[in-house]
mmCIF file of C-alpha atoms in Angstrom:
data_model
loop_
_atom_site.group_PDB
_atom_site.id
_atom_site.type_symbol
_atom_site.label_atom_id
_atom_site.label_comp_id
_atom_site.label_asym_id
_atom_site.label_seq_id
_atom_site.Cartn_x
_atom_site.Cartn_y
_atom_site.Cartn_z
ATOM 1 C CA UNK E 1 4.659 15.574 19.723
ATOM 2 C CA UNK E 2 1.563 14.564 18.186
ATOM 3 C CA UNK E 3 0.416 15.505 14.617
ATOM 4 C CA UNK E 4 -2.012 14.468 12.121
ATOM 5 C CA UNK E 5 -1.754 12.529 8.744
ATOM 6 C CA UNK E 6 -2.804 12.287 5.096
ATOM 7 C CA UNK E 7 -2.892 10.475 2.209
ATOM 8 C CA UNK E 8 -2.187 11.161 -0.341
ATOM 9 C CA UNK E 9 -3.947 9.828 -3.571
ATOM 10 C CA UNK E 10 -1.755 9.895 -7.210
ATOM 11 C CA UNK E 11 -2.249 13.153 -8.992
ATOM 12 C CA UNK E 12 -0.719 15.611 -11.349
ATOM 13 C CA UNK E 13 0.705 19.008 -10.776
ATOM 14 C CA UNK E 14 0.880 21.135 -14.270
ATOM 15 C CA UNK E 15 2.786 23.465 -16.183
ATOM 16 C CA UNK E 16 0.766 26.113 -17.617
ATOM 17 C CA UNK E 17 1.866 25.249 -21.033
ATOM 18 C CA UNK E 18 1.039 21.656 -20.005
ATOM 19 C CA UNK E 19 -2.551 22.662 -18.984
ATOM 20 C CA UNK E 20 -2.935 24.431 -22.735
ATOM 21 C CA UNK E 21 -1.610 21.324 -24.104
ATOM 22 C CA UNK E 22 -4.126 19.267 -22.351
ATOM 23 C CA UNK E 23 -7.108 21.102 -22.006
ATOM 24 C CA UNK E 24 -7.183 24.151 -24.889
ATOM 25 C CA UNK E 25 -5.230 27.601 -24.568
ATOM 26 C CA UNK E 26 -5.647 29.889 -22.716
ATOM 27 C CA UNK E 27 -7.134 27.412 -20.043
ATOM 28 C CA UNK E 28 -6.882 28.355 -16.731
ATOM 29 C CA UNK E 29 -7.497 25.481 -13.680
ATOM 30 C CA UNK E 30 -11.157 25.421 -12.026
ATOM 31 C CA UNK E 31 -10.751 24.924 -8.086
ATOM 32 C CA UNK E 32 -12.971 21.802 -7.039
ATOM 33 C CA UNK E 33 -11.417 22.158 -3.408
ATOM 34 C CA UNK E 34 -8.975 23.637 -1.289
ATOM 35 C CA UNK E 35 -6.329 20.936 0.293
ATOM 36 C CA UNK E 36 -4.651 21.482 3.261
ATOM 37 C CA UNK E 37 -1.462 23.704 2.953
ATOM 38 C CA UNK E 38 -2.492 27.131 2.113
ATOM 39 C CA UNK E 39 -3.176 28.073 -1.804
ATOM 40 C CA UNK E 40 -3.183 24.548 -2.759
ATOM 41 C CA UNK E 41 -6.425 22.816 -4.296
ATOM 42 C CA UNK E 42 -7.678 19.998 -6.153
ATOM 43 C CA UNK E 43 -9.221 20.241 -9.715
ATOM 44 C CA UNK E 44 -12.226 19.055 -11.946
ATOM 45 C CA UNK E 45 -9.900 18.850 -13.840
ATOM 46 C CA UNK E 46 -8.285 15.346 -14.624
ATOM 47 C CA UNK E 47 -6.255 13.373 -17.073
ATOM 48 C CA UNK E 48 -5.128 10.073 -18.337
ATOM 49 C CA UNK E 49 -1.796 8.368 -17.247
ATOM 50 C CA UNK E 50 -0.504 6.184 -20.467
ATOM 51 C CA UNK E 51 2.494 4.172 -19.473
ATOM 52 C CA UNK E 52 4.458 1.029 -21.550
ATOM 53 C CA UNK E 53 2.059 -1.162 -19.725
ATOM 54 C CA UNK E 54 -1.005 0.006 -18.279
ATOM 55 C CA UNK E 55 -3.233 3.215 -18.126
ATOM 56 C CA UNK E 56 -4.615 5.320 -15.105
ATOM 57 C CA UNK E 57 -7.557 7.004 -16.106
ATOM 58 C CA UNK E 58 -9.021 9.727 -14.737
ATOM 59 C CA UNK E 59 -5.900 11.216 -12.269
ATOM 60 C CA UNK E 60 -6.916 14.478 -10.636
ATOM 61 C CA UNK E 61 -4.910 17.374 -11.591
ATOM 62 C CA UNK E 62 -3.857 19.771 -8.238
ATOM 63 C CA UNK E 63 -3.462 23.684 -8.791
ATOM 64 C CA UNK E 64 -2.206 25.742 -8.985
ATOM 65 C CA UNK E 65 0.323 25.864 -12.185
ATOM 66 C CA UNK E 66 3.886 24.773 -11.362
ATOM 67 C CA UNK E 67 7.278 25.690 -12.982
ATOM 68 C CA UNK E 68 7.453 22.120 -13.888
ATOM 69 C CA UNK E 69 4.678 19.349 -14.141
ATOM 70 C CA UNK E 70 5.365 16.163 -11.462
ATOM 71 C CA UNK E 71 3.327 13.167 -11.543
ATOM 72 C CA UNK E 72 3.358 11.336 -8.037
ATOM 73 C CA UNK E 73 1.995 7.877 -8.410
ATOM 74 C CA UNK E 74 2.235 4.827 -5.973
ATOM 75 C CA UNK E 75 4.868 2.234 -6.359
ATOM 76 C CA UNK E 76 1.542 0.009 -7.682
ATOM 77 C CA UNK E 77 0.595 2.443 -9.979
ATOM 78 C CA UNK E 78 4.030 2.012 -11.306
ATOM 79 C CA UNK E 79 3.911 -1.495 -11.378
ATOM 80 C CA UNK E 80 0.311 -0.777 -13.432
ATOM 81 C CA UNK E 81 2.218 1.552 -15.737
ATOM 82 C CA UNK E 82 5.115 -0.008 -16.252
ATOM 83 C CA UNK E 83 7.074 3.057 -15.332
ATOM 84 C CA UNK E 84 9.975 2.800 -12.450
ATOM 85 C CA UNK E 85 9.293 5.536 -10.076
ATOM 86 C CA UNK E 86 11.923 6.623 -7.866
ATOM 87 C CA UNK E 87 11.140 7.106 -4.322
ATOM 88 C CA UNK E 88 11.638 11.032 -4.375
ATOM 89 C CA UNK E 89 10.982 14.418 -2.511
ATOM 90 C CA UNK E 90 8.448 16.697 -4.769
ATOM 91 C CA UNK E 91 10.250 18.786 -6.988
ATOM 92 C CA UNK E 92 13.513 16.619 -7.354
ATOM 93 C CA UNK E 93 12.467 15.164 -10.956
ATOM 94 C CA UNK E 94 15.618 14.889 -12.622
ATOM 95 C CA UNK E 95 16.728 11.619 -14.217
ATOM 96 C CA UNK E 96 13.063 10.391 -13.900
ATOM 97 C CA UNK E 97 10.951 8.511 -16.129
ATOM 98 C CA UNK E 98 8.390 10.009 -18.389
ATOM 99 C CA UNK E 99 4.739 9.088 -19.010
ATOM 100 C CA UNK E 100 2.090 9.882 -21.393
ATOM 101 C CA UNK E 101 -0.246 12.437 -20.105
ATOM 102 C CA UNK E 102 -3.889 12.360 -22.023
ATOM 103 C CA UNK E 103 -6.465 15.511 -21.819
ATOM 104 C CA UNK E 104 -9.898 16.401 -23.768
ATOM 105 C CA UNK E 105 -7.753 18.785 -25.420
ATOM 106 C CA UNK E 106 -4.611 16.786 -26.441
ATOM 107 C CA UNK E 107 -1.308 14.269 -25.292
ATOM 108 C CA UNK E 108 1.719 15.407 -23.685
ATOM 109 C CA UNK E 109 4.571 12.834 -23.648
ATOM 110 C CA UNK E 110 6.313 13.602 -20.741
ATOM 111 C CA UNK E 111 10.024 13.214 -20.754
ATOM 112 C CA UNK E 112 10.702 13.234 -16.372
ATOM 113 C CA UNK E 113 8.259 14.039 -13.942
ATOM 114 C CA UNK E 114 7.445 10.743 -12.857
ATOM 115 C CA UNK E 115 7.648 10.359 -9.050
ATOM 116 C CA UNK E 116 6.591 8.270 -5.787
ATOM 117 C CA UNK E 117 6.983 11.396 -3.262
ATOM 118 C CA UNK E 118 8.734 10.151 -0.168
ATOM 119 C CA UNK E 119 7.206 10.763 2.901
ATOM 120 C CA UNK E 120 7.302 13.994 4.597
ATOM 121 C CA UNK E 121 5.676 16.238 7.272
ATOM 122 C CA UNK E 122 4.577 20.203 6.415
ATOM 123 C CA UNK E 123 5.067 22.397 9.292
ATOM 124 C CA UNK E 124 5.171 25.959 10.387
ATOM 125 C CA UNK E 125 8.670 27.540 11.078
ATOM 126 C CA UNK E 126 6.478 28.184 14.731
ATOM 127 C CA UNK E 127 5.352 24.514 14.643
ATOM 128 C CA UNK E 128 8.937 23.195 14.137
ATOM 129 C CA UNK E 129 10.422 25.762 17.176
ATOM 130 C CA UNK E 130 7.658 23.719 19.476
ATOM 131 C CA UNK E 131 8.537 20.220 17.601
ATOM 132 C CA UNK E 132 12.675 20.883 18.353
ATOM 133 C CA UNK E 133 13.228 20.466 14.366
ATOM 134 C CA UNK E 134 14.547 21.748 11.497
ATOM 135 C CA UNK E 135 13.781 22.451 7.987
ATOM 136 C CA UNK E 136 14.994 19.560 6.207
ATOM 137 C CA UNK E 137 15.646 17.172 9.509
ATOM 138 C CA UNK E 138 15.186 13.098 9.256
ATOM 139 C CA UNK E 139 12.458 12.470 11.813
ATOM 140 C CA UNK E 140 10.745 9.292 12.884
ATOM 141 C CA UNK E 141 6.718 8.944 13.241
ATOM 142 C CA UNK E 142 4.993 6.415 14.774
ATOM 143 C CA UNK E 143 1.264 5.171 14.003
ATOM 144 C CA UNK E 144 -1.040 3.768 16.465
ATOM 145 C CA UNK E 145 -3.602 0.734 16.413
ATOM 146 C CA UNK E 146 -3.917 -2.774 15.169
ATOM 147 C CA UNK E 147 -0.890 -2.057 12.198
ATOM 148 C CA UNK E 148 0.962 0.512 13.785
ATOM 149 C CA UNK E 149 4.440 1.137 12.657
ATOM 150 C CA UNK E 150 7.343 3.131 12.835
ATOM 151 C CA UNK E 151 7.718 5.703 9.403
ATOM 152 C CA UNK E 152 12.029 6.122 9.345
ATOM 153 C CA UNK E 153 13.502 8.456 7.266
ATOM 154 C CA UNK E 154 11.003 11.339 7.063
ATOM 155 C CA UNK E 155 11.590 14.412 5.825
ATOM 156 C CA UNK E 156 10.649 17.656 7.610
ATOM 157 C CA UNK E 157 9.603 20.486 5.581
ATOM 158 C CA UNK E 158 9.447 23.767 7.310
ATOM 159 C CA UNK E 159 8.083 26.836 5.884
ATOM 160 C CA UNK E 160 5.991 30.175 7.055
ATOM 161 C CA UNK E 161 3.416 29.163 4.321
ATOM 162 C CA UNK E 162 2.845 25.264 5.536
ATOM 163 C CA UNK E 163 -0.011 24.141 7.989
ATOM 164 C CA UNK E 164 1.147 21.588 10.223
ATOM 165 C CA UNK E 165 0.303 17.560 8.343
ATOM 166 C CA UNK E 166 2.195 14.370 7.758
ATOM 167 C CA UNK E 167 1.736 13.028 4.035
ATOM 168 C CA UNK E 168 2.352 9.469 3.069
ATOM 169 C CA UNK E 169 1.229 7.924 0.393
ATOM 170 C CA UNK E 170 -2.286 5.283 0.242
ATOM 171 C CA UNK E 171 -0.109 2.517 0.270
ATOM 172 C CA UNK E 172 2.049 3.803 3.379
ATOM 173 C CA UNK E 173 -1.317 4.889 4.907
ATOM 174 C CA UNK E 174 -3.119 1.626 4.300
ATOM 175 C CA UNK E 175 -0.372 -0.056 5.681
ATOM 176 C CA UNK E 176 -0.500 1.911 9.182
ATOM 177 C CA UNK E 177 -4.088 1.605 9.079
ATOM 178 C CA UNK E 178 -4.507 4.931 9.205
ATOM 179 C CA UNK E 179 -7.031 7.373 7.588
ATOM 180 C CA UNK E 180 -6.839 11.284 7.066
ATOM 181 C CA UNK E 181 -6.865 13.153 9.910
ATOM 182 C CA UNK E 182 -5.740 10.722 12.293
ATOM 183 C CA UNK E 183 -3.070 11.532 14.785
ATOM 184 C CA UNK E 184 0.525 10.483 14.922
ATOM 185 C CA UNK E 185 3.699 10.527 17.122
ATOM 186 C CA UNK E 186 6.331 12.450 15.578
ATOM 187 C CA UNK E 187 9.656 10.952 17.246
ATOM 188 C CA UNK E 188 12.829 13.348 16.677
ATOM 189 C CA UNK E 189 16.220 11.417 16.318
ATOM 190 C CA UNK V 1 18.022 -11.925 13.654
ATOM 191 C CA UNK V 2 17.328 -11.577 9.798
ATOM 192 C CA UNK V 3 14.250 -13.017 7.814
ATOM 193 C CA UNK V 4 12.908 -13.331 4.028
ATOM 194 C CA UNK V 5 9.943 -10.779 4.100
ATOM 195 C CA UNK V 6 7.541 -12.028 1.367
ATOM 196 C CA UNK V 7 4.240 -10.123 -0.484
ATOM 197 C CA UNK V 8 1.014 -11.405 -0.610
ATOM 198 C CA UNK V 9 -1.262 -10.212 -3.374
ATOM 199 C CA UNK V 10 -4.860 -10.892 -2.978
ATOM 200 C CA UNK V 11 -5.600 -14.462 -3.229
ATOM 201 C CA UNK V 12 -8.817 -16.688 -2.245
ATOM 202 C CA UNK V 13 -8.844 -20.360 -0.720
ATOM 203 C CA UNK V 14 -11.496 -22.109 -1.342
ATOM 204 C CA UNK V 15 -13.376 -25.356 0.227
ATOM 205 C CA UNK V 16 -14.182 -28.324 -1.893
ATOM 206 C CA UNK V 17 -17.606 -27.389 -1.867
ATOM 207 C CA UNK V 18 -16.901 -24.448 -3.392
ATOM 208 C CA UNK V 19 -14.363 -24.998 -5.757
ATOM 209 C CA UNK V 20 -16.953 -27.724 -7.264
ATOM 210 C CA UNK V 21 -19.432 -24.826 -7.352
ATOM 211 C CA UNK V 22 -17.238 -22.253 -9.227
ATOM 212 C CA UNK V 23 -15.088 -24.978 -11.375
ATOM 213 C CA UNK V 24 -17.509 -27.906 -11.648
ATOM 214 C CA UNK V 25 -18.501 -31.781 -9.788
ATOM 215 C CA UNK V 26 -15.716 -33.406 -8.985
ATOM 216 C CA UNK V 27 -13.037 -30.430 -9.914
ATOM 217 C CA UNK V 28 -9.844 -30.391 -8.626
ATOM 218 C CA UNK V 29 -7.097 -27.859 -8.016
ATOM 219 C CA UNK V 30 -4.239 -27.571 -10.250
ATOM 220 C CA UNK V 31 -0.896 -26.670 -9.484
ATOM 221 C CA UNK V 32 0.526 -23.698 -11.131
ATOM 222 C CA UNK V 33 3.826 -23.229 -9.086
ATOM 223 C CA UNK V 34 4.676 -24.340 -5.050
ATOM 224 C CA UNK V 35 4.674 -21.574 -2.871
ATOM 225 C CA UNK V 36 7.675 -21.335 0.245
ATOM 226 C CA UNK V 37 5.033 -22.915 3.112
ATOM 227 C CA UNK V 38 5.300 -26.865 2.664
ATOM 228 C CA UNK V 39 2.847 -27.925 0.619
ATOM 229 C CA UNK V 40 1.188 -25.069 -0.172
ATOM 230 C CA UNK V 41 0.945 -23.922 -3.990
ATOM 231 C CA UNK V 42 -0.898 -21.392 -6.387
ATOM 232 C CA UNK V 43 -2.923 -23.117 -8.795
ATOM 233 C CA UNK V 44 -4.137 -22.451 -12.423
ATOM 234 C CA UNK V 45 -7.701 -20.955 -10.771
ATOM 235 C CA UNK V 46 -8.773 -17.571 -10.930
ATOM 236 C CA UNK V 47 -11.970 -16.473 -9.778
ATOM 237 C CA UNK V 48 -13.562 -12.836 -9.818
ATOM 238 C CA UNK V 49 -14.989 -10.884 -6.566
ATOM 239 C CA UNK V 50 -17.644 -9.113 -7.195
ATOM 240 C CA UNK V 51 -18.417 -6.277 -3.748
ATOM 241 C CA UNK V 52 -21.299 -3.664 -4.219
ATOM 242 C CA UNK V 53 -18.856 -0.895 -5.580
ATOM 243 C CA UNK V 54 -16.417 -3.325 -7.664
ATOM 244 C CA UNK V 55 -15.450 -6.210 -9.248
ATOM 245 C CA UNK V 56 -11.107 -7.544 -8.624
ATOM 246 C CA UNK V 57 -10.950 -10.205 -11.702
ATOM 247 C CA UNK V 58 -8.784 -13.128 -12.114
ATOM 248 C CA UNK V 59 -8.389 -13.221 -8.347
ATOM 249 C CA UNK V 60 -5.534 -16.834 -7.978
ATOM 250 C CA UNK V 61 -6.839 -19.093 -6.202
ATOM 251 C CA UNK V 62 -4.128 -20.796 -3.562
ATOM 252 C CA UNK V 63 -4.473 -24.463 -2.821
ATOM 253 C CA UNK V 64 -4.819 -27.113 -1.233
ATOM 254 C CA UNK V 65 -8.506 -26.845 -0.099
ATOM 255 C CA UNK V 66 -9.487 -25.787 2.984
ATOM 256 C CA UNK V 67 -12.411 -26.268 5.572
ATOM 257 C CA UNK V 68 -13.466 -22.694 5.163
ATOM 258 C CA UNK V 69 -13.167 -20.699 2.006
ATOM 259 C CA UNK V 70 -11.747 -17.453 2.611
ATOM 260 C CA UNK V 71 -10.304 -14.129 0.756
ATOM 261 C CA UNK V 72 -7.039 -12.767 1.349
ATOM 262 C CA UNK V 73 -7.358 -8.632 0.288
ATOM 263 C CA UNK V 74 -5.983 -5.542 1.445
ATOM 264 C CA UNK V 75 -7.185 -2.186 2.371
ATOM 265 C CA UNK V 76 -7.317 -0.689 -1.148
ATOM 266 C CA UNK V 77 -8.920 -3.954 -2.797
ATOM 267 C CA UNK V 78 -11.904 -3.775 0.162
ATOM 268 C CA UNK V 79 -12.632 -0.122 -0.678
ATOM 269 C CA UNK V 80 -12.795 -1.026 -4.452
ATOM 270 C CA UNK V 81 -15.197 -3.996 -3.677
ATOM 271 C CA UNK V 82 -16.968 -1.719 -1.247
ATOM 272 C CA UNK V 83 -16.116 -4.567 1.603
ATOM 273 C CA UNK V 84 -14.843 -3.315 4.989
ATOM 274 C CA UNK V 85 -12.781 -6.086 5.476
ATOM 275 C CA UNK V 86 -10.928 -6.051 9.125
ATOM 276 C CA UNK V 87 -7.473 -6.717 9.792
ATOM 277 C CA UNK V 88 -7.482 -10.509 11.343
ATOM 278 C CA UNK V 89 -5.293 -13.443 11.359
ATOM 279 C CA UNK V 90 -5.718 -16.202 8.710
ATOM 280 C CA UNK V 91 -8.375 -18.535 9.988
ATOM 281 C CA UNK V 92 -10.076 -15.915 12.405
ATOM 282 C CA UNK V 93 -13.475 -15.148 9.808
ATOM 283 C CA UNK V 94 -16.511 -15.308 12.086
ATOM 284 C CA UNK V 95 -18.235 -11.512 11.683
ATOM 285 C CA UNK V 96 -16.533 -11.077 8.533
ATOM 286 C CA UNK V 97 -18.151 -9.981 5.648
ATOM 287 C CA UNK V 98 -18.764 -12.049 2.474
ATOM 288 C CA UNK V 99 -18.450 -10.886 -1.383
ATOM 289 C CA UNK V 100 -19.719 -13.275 -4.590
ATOM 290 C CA UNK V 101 -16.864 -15.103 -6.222
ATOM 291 C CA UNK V 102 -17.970 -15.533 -10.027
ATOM 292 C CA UNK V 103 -16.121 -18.964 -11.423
ATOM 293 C CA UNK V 104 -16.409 -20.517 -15.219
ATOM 294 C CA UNK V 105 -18.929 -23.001 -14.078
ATOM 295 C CA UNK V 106 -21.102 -21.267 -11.183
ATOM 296 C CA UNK V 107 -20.902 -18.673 -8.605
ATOM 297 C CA UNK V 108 -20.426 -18.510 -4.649
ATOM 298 C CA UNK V 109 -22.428 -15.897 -2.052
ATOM 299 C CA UNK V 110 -19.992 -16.353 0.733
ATOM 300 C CA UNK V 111 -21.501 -15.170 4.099
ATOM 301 C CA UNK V 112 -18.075 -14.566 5.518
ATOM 302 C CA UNK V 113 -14.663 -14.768 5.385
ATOM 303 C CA UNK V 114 -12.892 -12.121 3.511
ATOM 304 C CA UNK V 115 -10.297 -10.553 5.729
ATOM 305 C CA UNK V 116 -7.317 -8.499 4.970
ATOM 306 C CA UNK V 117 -4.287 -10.942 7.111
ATOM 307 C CA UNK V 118 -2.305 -9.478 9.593
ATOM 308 C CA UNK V 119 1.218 -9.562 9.327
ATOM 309 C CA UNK V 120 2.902 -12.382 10.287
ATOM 310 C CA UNK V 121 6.025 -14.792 10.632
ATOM 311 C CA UNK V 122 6.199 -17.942 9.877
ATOM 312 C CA UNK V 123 8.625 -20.254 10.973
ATOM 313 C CA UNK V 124 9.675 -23.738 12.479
ATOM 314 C CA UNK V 125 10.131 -24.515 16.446
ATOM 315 C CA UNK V 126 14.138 -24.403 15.492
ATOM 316 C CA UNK V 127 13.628 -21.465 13.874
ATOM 317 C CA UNK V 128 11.844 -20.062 16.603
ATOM 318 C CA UNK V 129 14.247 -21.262 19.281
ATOM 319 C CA UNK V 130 17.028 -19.356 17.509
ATOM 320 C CA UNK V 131 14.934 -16.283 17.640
ATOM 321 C CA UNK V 132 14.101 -17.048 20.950
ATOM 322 C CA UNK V 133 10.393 -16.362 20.643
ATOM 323 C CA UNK V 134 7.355 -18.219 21.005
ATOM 324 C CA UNK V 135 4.443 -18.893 18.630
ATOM 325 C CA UNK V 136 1.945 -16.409 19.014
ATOM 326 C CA UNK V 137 4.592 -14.196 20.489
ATOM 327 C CA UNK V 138 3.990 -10.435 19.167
ATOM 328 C CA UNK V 139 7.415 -9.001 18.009
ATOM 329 C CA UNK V 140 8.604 -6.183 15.556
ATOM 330 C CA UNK V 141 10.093 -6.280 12.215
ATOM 331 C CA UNK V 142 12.485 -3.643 11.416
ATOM 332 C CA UNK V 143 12.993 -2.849 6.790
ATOM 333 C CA UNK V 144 16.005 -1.072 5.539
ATOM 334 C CA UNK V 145 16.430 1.447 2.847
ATOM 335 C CA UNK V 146 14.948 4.704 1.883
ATOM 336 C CA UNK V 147 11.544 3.858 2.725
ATOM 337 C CA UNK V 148 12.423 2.130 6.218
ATOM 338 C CA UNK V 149 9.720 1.173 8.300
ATOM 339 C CA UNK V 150 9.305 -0.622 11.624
ATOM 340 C CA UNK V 151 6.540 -3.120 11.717
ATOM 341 C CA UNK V 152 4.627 -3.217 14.792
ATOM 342 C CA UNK V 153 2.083 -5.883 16.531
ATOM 343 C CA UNK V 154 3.838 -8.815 14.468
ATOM 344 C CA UNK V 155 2.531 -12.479 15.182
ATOM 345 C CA UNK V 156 5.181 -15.102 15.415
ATOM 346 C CA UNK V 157 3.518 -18.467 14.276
ATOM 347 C CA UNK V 158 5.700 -21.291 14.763
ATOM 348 C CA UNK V 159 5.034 -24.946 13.608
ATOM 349 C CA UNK V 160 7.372 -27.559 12.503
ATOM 350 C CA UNK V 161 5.760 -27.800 9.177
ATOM 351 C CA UNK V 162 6.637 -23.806 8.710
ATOM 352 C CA UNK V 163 9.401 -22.037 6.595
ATOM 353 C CA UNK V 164 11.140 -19.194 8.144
ATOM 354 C CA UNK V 165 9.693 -15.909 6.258
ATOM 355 C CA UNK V 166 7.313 -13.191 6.984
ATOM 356 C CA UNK V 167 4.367 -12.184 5.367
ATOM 357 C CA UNK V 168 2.799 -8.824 4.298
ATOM 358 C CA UNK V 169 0.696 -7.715 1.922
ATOM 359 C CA UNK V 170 1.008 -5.316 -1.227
ATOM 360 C CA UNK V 171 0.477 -2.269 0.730
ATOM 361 C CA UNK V 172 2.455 -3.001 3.515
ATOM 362 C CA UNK V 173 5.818 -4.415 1.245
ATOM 363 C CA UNK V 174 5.680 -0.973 -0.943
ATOM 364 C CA UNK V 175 4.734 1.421 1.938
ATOM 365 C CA UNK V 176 8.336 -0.573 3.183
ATOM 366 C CA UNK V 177 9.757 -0.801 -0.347
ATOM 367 C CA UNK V 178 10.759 -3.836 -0.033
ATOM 368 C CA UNK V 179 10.519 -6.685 -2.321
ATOM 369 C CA UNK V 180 9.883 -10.697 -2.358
ATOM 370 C CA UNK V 181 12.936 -12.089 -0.805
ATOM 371 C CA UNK V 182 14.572 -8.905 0.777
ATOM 372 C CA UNK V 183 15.822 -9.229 4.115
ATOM 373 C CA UNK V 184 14.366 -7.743 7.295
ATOM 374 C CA UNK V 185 15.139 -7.713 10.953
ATOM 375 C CA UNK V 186 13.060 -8.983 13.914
ATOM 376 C CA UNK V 187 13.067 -7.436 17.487
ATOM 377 C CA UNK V 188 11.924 -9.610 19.982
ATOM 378 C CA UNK V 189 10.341 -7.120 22.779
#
């Protein structure tokens, strides 16, 4: 039952009319490099965070174009900000805050989108057969070493399209001790 | 079995040498507020680390002064300093590495001593016989709510002069989401 994990940084997924906003029309995303579940990749592309009560410059933008743009931030970026960030899976952005969004091209003020994405693990419909889980099932996952801990409440995700990876966040990660790549213990319940 | 958990942010304690180094002759610390361990308090002081890859400014300085100087960071401050800082109990800073700590009136090369702490629970002999653990026992300490987490390898340190409440730092209380105060749960094993 063993898996491996990520971290994931804060970033920015964009609306195409979000990326024209930013960074000129008729722009289209430059891949920088491919992440781990299939057709996704990071950006040169970057922008500014501008909340109430701090900026975060400099947040790479991940492609490609979405139906609607999402924000996932730590809950310490948040603090930085000054924006409260619900603990949320990706996609769920209703009824969350906004932030100001700043590219070479122009702002966006952001009215929801704002998100710290709750901790999940991407697998293969095949991967969750051999796992004994389900698409949307509550697992446990346990870290090994010096902090190791148990991760409750996270979310399966299971979908032809996903390569098999845990993703927590760099604050969940540091706090495990663990770095990409590393293996974990997924524990069903 | 409940607790207090309480969040460390990066702090420094400093010898008298020091602090007469980075403050001035004859300087002493100056209480800004008492913190929940007897006698212990945060004091007006700020100092700035300065690694190879960064600089953390207005780092507080926690008092009284101690034999050793020694910095109190987490993961995610030691890769911004460019400091590989191991996870080790208060005290334990032989092999460590140093940083520079830049004051108003001079500035420290510290050999050693900056550690990230390992969690831990403080709490007095009564406390500790109600528990029924031991000091230096290693137990677990269970977090509630949507970002639950069970916190493994957990040092019990019991003293009479010791208020019941465990200790984490940033990392660990947001990958937990909890905050200062919150109560958790510890399992004796």
């Amino acid at each position: 039952m063993k898996l491996p994990i990520a971290l994931s940084n804060r970033h920015v997924h964009l609306s195409q009319a979000d990326i024209e906003t930013l960074f000129g029309a008729g722009h289209q995303l430059t891949h920088f490099k491919p992440l781990s579940q299939p057709g996704q990749f990071a950006c040169d592309e970057k922008v500014d965070l501008v909340g109430p009560k701090g900026t975060l410059k400099g947040v790479r933008v991940l492609g490609p174009a979405r139906p609607n743009t999402q924000i996932e931030i730590s809950l310490a970026d948040g603090f930085a900000l000054g924006v409260k960030a619900p603990i949320k899976e990706s996609g769920d952005i209703a009824g969350t805050p906004g932030v100001k969004l700043v590219g070479p091209a122009g702002e966006v003020e952001l009215a929801e989108g704002v998100i710290v994405a709750s901790r999940h693990i991407h697998m293969s419909l095949d991967d969750a057969k051999q796992f004994g889980v389900a698409d949307k099932q509550i697992v446990k996952v346990r870290t090994f070493g010096p902090r190791a801990v148990v991760f409750e409440n996270v979310l399966v995700r299971a979908n032809a399209n996903f390569a098999l990876e845990m993703h927590v966040d760099v604050e969940e990660g540091n706090a495990a001790g663990v770095r990409n790549g590393q293996e974990v213990e997924l524990i069903a319940q």
